[in-house]
Tab-separated table of C-alpha atoms in Angstrom:
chain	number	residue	atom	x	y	z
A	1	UNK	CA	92.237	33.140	-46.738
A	2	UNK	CA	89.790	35.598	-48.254
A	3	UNK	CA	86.757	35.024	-46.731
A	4	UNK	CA	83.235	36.498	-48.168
A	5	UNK	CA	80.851	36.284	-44.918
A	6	UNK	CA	76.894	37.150	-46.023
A	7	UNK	CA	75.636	38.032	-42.861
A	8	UNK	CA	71.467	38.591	-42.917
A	9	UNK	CA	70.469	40.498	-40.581
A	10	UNK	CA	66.845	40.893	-39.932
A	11	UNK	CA	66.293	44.437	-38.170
A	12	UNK	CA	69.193	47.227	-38.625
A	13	UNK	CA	67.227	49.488	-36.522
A	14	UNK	CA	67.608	47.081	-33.237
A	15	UNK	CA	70.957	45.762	-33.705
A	16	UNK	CA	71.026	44.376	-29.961
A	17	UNK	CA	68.281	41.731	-30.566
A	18	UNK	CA	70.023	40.187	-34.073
A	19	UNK	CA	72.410	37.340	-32.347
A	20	UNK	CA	73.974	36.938	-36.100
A	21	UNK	CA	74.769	39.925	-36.280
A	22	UNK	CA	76.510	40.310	-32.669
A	23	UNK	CA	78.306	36.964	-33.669
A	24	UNK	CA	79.481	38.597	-37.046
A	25	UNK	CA	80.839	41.757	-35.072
A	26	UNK	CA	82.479	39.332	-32.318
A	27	UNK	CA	83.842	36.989	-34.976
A	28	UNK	CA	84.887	38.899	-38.179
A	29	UNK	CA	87.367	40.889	-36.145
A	30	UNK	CA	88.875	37.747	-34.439
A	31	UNK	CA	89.220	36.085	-38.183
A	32	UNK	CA	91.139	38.966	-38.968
A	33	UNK	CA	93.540	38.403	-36.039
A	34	UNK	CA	93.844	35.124	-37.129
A	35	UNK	CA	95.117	36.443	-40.638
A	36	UNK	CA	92.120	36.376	-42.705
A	37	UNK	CA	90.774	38.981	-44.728
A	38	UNK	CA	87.295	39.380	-44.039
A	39	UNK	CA	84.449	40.814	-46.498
A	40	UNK	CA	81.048	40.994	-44.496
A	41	UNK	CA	77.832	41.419	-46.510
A	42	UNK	CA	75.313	43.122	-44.686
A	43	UNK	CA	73.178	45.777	-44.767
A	44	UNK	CA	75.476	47.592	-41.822
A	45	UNK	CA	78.947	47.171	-40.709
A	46	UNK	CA	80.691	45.474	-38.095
A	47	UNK	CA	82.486	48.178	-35.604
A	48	UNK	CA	85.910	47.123	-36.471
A	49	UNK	CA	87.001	48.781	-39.501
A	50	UNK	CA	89.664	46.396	-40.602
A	51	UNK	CA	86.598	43.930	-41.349
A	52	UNK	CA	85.678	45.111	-44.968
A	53	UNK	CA	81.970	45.660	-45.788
A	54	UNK	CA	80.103	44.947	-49.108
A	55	UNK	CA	76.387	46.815	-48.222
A	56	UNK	CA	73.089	45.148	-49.226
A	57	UNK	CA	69.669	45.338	-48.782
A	58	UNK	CA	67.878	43.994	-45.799
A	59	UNK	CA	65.043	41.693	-46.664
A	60	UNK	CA	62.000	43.107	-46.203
A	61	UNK	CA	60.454	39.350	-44.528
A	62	UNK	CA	61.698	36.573	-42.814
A	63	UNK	CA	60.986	34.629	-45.918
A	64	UNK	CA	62.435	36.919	-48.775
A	65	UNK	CA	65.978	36.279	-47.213
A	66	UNK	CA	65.076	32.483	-47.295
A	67	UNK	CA	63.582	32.012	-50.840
A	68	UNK	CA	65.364	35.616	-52.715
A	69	UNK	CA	69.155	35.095	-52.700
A	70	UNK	CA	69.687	37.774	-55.467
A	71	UNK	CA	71.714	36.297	-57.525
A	72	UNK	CA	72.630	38.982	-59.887
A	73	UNK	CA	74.057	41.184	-57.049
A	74	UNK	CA	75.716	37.595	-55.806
A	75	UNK	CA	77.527	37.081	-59.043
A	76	UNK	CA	78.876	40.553	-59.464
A	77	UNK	CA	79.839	40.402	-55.468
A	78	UNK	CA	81.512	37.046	-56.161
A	79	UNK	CA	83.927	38.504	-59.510
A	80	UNK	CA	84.738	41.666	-57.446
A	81	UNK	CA	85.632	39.607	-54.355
A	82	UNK	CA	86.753	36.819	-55.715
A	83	UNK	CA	86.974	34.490	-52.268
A	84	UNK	CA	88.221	31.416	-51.593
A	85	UNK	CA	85.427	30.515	-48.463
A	86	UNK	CA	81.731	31.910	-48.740
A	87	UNK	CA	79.921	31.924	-45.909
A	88	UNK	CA	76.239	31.577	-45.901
A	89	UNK	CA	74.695	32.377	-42.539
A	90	UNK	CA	71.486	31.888	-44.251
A	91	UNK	CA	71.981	28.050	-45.354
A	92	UNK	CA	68.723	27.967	-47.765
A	93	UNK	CA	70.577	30.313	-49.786
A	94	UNK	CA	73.348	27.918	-50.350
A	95	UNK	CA	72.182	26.454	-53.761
A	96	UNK	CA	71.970	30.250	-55.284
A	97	UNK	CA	75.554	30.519	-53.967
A	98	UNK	CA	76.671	27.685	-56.034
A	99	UNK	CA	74.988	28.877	-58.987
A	100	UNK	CA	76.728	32.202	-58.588
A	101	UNK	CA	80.192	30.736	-58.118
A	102	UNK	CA	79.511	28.763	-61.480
A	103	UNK	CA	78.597	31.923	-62.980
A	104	UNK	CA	81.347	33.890	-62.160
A	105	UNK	CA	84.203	31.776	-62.427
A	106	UNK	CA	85.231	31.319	-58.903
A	107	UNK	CA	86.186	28.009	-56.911
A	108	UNK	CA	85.295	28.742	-53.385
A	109	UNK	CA	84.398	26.664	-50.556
A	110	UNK	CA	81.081	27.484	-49.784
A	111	UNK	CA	80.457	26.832	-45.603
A	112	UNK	CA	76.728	27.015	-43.775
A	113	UNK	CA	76.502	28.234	-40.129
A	114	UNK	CA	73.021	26.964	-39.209
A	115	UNK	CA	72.200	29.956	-37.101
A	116	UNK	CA	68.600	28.621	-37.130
A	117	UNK	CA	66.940	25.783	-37.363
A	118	UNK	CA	63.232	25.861	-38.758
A	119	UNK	CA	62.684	22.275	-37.272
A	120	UNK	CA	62.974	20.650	-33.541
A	121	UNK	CA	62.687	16.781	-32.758
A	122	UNK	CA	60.703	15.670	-29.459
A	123	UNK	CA	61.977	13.065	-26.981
A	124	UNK	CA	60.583	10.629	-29.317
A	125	UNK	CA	62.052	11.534	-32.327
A	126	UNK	CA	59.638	13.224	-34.222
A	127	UNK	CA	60.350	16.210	-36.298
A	128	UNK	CA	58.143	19.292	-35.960
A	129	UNK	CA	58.242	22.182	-37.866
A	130	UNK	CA	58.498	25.150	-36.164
A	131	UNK	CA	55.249	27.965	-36.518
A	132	UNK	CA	57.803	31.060	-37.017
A	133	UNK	CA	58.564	29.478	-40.653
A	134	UNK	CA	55.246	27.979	-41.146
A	135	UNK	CA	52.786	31.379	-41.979
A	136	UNK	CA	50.197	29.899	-44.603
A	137	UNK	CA	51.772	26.192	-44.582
A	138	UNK	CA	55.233	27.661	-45.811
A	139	UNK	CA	57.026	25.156	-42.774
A	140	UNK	CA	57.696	22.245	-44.883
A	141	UNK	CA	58.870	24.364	-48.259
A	142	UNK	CA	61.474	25.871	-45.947
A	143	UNK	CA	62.487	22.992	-44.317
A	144	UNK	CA	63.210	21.051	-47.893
A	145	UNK	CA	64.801	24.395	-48.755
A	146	UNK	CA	67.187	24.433	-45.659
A	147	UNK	CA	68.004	20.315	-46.507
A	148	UNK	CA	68.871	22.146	-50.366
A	149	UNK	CA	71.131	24.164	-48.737
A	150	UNK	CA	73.100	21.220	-46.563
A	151	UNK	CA	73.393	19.561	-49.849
A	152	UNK	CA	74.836	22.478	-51.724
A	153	UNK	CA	77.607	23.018	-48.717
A	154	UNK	CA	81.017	21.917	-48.286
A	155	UNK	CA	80.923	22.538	-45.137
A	156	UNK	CA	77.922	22.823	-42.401
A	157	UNK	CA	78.899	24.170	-39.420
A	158	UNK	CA	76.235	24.204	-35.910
A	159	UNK	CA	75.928	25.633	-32.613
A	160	UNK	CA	76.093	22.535	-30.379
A	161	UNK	CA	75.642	18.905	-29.829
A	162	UNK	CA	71.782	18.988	-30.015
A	163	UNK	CA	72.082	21.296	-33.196
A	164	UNK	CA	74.099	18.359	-34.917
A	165	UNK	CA	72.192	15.564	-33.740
A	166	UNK	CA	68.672	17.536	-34.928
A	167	UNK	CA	70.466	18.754	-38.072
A	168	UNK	CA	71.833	15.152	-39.333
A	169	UNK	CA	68.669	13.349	-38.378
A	170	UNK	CA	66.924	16.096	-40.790
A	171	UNK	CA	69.431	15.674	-43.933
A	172	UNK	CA	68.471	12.171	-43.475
A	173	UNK	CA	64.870	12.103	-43.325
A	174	UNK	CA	64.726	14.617	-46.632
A	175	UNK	CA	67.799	12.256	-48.740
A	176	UNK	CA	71.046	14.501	-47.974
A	177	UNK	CA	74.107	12.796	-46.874
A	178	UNK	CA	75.989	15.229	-44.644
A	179	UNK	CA	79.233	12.814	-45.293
A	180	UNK	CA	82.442	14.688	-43.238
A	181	UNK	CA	80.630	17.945	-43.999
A	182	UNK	CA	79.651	18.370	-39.764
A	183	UNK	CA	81.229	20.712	-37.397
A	184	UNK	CA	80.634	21.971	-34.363
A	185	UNK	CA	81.555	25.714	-33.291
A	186	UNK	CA	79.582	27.536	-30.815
A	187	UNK	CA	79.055	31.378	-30.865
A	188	UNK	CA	81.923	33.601	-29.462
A	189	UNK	CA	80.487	35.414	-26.266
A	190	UNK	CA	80.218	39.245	-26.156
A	191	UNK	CA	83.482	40.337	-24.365
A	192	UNK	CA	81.379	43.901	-22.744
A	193	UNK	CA	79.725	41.029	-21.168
A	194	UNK	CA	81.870	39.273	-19.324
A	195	UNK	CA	82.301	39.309	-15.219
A	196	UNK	CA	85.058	37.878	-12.726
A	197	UNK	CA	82.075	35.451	-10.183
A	198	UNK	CA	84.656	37.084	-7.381
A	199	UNK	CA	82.791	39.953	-8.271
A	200	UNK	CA	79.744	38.353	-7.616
A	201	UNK	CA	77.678	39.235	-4.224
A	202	UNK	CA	74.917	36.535	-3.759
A	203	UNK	CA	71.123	37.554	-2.680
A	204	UNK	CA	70.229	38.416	0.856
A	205	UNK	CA	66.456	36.293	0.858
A	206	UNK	CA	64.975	37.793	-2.223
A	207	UNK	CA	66.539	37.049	-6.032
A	208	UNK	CA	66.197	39.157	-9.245
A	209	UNK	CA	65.692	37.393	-12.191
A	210	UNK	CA	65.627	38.714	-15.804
A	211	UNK	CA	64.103	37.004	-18.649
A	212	UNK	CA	65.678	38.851	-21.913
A	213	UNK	CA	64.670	36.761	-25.185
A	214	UNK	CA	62.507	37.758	-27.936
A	215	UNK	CA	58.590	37.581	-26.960
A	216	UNK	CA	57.516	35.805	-29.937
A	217	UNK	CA	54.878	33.108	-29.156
A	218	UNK	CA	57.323	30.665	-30.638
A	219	UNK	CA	59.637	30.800	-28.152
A	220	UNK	CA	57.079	29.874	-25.512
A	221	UNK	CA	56.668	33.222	-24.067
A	222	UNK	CA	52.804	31.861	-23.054
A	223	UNK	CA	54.600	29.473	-21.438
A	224	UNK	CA	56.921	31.623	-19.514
A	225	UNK	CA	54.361	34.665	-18.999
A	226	UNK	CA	52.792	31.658	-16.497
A	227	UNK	CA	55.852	30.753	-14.953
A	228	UNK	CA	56.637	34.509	-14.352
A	229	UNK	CA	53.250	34.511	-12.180
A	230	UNK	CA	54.111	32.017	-10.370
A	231	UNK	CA	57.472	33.016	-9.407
A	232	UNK	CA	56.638	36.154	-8.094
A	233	UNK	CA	53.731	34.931	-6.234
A	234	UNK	CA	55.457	32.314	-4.307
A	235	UNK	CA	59.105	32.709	-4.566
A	236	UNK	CA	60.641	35.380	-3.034
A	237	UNK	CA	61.478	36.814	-7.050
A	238	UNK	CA	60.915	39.648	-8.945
A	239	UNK	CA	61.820	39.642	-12.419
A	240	UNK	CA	62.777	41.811	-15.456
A	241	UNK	CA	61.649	41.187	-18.613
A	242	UNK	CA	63.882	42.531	-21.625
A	243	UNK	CA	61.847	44.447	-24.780
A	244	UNK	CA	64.151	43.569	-27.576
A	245	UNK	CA	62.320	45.135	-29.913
A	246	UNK	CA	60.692	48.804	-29.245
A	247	UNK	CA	58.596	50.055	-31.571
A	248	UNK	CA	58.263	46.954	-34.714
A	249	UNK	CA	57.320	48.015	-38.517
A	250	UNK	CA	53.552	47.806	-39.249
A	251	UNK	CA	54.838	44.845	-41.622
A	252	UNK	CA	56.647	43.009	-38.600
A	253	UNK	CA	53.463	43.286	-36.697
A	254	UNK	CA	51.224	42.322	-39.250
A	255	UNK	CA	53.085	38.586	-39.786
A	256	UNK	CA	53.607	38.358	-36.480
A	257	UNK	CA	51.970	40.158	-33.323
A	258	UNK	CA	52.940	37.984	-30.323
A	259	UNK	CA	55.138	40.319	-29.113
A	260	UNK	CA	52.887	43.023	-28.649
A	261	UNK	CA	50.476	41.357	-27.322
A	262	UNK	CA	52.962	39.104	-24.778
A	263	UNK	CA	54.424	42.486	-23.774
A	264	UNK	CA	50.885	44.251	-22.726
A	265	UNK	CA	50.407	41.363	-20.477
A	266	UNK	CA	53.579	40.886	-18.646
A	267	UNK	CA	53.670	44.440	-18.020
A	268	UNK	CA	50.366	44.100	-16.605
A	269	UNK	CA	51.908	41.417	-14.077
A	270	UNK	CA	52.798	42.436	-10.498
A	271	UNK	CA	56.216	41.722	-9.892
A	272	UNK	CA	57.281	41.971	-13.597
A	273	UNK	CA	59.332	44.892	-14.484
A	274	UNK	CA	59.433	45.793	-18.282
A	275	UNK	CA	62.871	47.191	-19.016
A	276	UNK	CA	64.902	48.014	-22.601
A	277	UNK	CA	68.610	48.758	-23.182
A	278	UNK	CA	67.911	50.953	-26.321
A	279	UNK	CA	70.596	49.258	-27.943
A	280	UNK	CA	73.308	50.306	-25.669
A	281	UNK	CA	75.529	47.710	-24.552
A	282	UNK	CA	76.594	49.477	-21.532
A	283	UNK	CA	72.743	49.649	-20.100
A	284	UNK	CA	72.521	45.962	-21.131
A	285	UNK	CA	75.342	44.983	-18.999
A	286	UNK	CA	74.699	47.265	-15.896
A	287	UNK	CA	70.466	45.589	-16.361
A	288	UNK	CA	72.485	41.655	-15.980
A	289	UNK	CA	74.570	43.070	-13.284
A	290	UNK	CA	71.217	44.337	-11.045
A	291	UNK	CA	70.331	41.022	-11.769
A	292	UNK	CA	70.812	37.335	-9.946
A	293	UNK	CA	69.682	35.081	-12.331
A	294	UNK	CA	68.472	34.243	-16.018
A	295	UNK	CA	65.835	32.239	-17.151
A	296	UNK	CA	65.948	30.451	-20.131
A	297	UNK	CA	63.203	30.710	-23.164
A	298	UNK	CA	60.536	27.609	-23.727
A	299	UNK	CA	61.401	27.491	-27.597
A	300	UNK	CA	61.436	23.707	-28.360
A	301	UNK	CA	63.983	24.204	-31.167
A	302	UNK	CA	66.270	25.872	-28.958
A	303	UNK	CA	69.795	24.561	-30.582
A	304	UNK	CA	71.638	27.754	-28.495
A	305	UNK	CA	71.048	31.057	-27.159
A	306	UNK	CA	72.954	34.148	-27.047
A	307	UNK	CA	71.039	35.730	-24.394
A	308	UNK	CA	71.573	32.822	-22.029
A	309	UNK	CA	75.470	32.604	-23.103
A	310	UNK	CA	75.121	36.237	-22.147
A	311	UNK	CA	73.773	35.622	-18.835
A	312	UNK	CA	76.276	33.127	-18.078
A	313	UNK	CA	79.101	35.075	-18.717
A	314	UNK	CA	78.249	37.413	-16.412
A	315	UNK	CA	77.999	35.190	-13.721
A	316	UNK	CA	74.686	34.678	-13.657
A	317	UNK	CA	72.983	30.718	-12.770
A	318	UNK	CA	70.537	30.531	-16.097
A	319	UNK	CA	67.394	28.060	-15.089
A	320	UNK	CA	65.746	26.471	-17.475
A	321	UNK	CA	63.222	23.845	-18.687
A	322	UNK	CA	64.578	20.275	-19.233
A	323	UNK	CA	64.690	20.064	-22.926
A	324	UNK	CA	66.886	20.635	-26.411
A	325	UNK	CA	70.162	22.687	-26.007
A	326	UNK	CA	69.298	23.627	-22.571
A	327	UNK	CA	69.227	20.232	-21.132
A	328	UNK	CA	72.744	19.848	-22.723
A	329	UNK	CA	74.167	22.868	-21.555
A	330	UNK	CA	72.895	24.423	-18.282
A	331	UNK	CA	73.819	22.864	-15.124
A	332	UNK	CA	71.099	19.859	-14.133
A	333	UNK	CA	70.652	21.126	-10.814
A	334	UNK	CA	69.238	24.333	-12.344
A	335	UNK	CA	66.824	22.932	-14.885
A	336	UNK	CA	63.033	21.876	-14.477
A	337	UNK	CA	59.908	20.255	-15.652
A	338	UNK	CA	57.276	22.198	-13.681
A	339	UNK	CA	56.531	25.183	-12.214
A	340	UNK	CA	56.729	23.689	-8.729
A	341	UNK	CA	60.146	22.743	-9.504
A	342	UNK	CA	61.219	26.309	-10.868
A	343	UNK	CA	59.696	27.944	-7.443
A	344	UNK	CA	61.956	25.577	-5.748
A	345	UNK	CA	65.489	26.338	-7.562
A	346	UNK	CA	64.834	29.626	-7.493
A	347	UNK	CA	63.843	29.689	-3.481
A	348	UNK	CA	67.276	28.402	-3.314
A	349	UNK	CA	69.220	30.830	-5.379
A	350	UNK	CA	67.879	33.098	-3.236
A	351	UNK	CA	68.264	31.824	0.176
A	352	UNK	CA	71.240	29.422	-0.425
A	353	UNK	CA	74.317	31.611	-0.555
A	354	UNK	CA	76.775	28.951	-1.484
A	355	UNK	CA	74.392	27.178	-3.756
A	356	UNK	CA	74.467	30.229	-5.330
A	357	UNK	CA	77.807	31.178	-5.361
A	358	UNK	CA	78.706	27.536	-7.004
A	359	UNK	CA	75.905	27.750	-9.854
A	360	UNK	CA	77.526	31.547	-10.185
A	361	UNK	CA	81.289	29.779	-11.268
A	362	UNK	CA	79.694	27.104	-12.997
A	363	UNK	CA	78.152	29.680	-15.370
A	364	UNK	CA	80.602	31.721	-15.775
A	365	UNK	CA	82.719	28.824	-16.303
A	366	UNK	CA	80.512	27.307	-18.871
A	367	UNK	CA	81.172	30.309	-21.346
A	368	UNK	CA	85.139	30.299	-20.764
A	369	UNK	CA	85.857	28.766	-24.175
A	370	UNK	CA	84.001	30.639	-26.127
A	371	UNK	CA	86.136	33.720	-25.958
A	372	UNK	CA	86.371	35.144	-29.332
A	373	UNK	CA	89.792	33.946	-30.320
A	374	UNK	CA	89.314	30.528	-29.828
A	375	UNK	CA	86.049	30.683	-31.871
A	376	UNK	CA	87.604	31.883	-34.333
A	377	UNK	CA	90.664	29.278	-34.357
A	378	UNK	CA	87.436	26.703	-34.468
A	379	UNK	CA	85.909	28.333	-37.223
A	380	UNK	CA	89.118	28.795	-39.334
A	381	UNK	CA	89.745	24.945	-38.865
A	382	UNK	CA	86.251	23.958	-39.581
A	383	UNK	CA	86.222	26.155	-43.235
A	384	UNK	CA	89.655	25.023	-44.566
């Protein structure tokens, strides 16, 4: 199976904070175990060199790689390559696909990974868009986009249970009928990040937690900078917060400064340690290892999160607040609605040894099928 995999990725310079990108270097290699020949379009390689690589242009904004396929440099990609499965880990640029397959000549399968959603339901159904894709009231153009996309798939394939449910109930409300189209395949987990809970000592009285997701407001990092006071005030807690992101583009900051301004005041917080792994794997794994514990993000449309898969991996009990993908995935013992509740969990991963030591194999547990091979058997059967 020739497979043509175009793989946005959002900010070469800090490869460590693009989770599509990690999945693509996890994955492509593990398709190509599997026997297929693997084309990834990107602006930078994956680190196995028996994955081939077609270079483009990274988009210079969140929404060029939504609304400017470029389809001239898709149709002369398609004729070269000539595959039998596209993959568009950017599903609102499905339609162009099409288009470009029709152009050239070529009957492939096209197949949508919704990496992203740019849309989250509440507990009573209704459908919000969410403010990272809504800058000047663009939110519902790239929604209808994104439901363009699901129609102009074969195949759709999502993260996780929630992702499904939240991505049929959106095809329906905007006239696309998903039909057989549905699959399910979770992101492979990073295999420098994985750790044997024997291995795991629990904490003597006082817990370190880390909190290592992208500061953006949209992923409830208010939210969390409040928590983060109030764990280390009365829990016996310090925490570690993760800068993804050094030093952003003028441009980056310009659409969006959250971060920044996020970042200046948890590192203003006593009891909050600002820390960075410069990219390097190695100093990402030995930061989780200092740690005890991971703490989810507050983003409503949460439909799965590498850093938490990353967490649990290594052993580490993730807690996290009672909604979306979370809810469905992290152990109910470990998840809350208020602070009060958080202060209490975590007073018990601290003091609790064999509380701890059972949420520690329950992680690490949780992340045992996602090894990269049997991803990739998932994925193969999903896209034929």
């Amino acid at each position: 199976m020739r497979v043509l995999y175009l793989l946005n990725v959002s900010n070469s310079s800090q490869l460590s904070a693009d989770s599509g990108y990690t999945f693509a270097d996890m994955l492509a290699p593990a398709l190509t175990d599997a026997g297929a020949e693997v084309t990834v379009v990107s602006p930078v390689p994956v680190g196995d060199t028996r994955v081939h690589f077609a270079p483009t242009a990274s988009p210079s904004t969140k929404y060029r790689a939504r609304f400017d396929p470029g389809m001239d440099a898709l149709v002369t990609l398609i004729r070269d390559r000539r595959p039998e499965v596209v993959v568009a880990n950017q599903v609102e640029a499905a339609p162009a696909i099409r288009a470009a397959l029709l152009e050239a000549g070529v009957d492939a399968l096209i197949a949508g990974y919704c990496h992203y959603l740019p849309y989250s339901f509440t507990d009573t159904g209704v459908l919000e868009l969410d403010p990272a894709m809504n800058d000047r009231d663009l939110g519902r153009s790239v929604l209808l986009a994104f439901a363009a996309g699901l129609a102009a798939c074969d195949r759709i394939l999502v993260h996780s249970s929630t992702a499904a449910s939240w991505t049929t109930a959106a095809a329906a409300r905007t006239g696309v009928d998903l039909g057989d189209k549905l699959h399910i395949v979770p992101a492979p987990r990073d295999v420098r990040l994985v750790r044997d809970p024997a291995d795991i000592t629990p904490p003597e009285g006082r817990a370190a937690g880390i909190y290592n997701h992208r500061l953006y407001k949209h992923y409830g990092t208010a939210r969390f900078t409040q928590l983060a006071r109030r764990l280390v005030a009365d829990a016996p807690v310090r925490l570690t917060v993760m800068d993804l992101f050094g030093t952003r583009s003028p441009e980056r900051i310009r659409l969006d400064p959250s971060p920044e301004q996020h970042l200046e005041e948890l590192a203003t917080t006593d009891g909050v340690t600002i820390a960075s792994d410069r990219g390097d794997r190695i100093r990402y794994r030995n930061l989780l290892t200092g740690a005890h514990f991971g703490i989810a993000p507050f983003r409503p449309g949460c439909p799965w999160s590498m850093s938490v898969i990353d967490c649990q991996a290594m052993g580490l009990p993730v807690i996290g607040p009672r909604t979306g993908w979370l809810a469905e995935h992290i152990d109910h013992e470990l998840l809350f609605g208020t602070d009060e509740q958080a202060v209490q969990i975590t007073e018990r991963l601290a003091t609790d040894a064999e509380f701890y030591l059972v949420h520690a194999k329950r992680a690490y547990a949780s992340t045992a099928d996602l090894t990269p091979a049997v991803v990739a058997a998932r994925y193969l059967e999903a896209i034929k």
